[in-house]
mmCIF file with all atom_site columns, C-alpha atoms in Angstrom:
data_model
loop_
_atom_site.group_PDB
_atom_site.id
_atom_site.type_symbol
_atom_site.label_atom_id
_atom_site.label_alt_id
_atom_site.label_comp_id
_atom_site.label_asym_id
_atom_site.label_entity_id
_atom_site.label_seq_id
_atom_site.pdbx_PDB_ins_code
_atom_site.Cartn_x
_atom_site.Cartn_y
_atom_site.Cartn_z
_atom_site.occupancy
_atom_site.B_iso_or_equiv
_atom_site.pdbx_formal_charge
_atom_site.auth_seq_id
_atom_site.auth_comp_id
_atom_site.auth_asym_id
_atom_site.auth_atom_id
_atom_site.pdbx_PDB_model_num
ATOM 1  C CA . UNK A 1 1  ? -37.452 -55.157 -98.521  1.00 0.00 ? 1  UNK A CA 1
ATOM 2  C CA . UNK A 1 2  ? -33.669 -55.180 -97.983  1.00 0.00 ? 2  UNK A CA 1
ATOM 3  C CA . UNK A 1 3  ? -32.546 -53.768 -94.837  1.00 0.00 ? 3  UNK A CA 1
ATOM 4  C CA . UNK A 1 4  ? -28.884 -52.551 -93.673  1.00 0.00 ? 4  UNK A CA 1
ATOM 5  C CA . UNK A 1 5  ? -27.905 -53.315 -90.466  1.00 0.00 ? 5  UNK A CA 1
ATOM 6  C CA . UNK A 1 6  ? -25.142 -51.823 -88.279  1.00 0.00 ? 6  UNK A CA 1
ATOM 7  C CA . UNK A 1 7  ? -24.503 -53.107 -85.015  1.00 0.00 ? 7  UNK A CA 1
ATOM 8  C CA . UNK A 1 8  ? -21.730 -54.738 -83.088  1.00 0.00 ? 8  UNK A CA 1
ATOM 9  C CA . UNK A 1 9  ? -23.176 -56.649 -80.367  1.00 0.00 ? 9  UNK A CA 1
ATOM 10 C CA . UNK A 1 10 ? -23.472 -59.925 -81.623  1.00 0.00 ? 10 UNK A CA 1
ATOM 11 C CA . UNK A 1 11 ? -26.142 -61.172 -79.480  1.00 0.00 ? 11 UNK A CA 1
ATOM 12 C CA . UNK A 1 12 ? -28.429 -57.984 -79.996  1.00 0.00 ? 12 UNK A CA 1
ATOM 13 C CA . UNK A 1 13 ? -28.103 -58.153 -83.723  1.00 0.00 ? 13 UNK A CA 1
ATOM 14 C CA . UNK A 1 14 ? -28.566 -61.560 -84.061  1.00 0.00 ? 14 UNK A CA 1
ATOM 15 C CA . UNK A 1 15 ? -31.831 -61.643 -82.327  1.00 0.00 ? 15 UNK A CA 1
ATOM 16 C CA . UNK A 1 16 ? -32.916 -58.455 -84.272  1.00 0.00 ? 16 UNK A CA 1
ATOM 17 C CA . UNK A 1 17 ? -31.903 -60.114 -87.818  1.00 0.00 ? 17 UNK A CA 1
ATOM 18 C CA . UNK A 1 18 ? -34.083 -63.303 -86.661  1.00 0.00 ? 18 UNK A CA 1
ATOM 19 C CA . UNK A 1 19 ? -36.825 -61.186 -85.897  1.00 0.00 ? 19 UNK A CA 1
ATOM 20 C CA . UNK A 1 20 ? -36.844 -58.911 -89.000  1.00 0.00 ? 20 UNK A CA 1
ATOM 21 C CA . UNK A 1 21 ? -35.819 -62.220 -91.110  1.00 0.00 ? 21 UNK A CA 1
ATOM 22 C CA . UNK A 1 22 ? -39.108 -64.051 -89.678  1.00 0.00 ? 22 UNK A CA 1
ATOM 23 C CA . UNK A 1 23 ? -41.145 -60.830 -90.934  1.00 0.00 ? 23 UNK A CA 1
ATOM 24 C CA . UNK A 1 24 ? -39.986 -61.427 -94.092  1.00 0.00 ? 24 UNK A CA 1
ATOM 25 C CA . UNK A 1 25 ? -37.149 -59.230 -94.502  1.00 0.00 ? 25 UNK A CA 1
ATOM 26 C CA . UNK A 1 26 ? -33.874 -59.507 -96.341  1.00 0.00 ? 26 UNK A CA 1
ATOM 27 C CA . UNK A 1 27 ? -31.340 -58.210 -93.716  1.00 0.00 ? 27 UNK A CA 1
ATOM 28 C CA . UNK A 1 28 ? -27.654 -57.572 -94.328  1.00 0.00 ? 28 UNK A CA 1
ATOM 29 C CA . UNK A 1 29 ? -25.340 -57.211 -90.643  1.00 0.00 ? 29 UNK A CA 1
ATOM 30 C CA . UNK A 1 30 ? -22.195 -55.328 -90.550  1.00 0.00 ? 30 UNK A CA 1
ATOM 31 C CA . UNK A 1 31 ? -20.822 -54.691 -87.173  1.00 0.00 ? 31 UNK A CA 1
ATOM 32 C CA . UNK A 1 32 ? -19.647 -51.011 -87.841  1.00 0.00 ? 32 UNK A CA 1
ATOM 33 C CA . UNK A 1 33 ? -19.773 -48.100 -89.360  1.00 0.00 ? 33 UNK A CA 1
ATOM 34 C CA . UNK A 1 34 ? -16.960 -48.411 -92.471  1.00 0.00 ? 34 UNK A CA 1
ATOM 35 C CA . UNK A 1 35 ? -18.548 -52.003 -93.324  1.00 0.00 ? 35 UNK A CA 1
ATOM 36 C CA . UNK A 1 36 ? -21.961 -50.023 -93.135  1.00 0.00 ? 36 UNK A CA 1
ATOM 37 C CA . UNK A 1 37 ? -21.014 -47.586 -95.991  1.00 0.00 ? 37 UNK A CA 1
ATOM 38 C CA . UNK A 1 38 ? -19.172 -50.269 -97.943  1.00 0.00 ? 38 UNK A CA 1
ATOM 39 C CA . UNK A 1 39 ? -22.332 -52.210 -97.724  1.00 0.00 ? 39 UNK A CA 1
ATOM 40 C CA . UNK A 1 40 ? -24.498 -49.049 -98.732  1.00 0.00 ? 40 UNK A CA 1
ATOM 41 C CA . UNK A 1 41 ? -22.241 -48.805 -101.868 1.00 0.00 ? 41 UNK A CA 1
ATOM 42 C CA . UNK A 1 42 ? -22.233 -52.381 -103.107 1.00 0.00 ? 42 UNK A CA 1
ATOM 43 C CA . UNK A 1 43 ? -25.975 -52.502 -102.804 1.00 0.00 ? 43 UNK A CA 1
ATOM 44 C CA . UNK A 1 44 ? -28.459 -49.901 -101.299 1.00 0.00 ? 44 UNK A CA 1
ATOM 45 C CA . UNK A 1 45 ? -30.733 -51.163 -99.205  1.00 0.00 ? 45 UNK A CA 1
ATOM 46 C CA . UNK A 1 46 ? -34.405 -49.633 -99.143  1.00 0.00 ? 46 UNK A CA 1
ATOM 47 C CA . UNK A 1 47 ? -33.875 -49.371 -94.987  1.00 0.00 ? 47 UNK A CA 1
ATOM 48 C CA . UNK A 1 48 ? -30.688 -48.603 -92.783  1.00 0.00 ? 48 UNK A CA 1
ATOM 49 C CA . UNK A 1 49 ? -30.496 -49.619 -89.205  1.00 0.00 ? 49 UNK A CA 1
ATOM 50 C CA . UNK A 1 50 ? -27.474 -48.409 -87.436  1.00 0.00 ? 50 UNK A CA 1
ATOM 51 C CA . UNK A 1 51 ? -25.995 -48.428 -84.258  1.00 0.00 ? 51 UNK A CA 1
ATOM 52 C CA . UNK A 1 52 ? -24.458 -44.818 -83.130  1.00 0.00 ? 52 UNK A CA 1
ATOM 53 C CA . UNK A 1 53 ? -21.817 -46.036 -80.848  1.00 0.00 ? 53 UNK A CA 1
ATOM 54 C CA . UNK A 1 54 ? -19.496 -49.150 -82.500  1.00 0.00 ? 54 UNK A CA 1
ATOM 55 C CA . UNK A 1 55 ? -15.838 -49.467 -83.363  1.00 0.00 ? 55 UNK A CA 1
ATOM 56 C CA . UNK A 1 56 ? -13.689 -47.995 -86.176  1.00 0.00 ? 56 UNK A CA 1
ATOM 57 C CA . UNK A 1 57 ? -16.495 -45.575 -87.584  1.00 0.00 ? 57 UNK A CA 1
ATOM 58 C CA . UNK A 1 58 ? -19.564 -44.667 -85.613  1.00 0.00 ? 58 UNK A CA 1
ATOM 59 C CA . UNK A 1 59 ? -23.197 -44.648 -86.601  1.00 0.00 ? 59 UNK A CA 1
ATOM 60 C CA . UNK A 1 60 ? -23.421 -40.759 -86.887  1.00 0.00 ? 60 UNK A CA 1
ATOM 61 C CA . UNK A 1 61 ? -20.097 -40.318 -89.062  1.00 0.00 ? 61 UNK A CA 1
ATOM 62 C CA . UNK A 1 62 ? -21.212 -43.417 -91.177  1.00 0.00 ? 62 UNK A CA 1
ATOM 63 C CA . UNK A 1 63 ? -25.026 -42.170 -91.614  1.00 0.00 ? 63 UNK A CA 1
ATOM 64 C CA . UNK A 1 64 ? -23.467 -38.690 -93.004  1.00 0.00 ? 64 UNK A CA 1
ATOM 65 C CA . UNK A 1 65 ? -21.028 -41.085 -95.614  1.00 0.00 ? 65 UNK A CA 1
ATOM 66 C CA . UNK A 1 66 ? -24.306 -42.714 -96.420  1.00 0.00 ? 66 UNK A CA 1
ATOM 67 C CA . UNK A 1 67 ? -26.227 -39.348 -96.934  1.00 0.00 ? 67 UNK A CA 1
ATOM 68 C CA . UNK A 1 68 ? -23.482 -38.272 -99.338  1.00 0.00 ? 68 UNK A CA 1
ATOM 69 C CA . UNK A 1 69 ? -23.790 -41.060 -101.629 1.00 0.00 ? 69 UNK A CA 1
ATOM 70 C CA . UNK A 1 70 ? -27.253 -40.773 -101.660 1.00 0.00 ? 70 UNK A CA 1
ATOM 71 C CA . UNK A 1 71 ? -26.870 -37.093 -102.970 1.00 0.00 ? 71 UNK A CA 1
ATOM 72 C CA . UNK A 1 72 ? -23.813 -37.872 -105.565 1.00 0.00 ? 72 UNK A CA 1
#
């Protein structure tokens, strides 16, 4: 399972990725929103994680980018 991951604390997403890596999980990190929906493009993942509050685009603006490509 490939999993999307938004978040820009580096601590708190590096010990998440371990975690989720050690399960067995393929986990791409981007550390906001924009690099979250340029991520989504270049490969969907079957799982997003995202942060709501980060830098230059948000989690909730960046989920509703991500919902729109889904649709198109």
């Amino acid at each position: 399972m490939k999993i999307l991951y938004a978040e820009d604390s580096v601590s708190i997403a590096k010990h998440v990725q371990n975690v989720l890596e050690s399960m067995g999980y393929h986990v791409t990190h981007v550390a906001n929103g924009l690099e979250a929906v340029k991520a989504y493009r270049a490969s969907p993942p079957d799982l997003v994680l995202m942060d709501v509050v980060m830098p230059v685009m948000d989690g909730i603006e960046a989920t509703r980018q991500i919902k729109k490509i889904r649709v198109s």
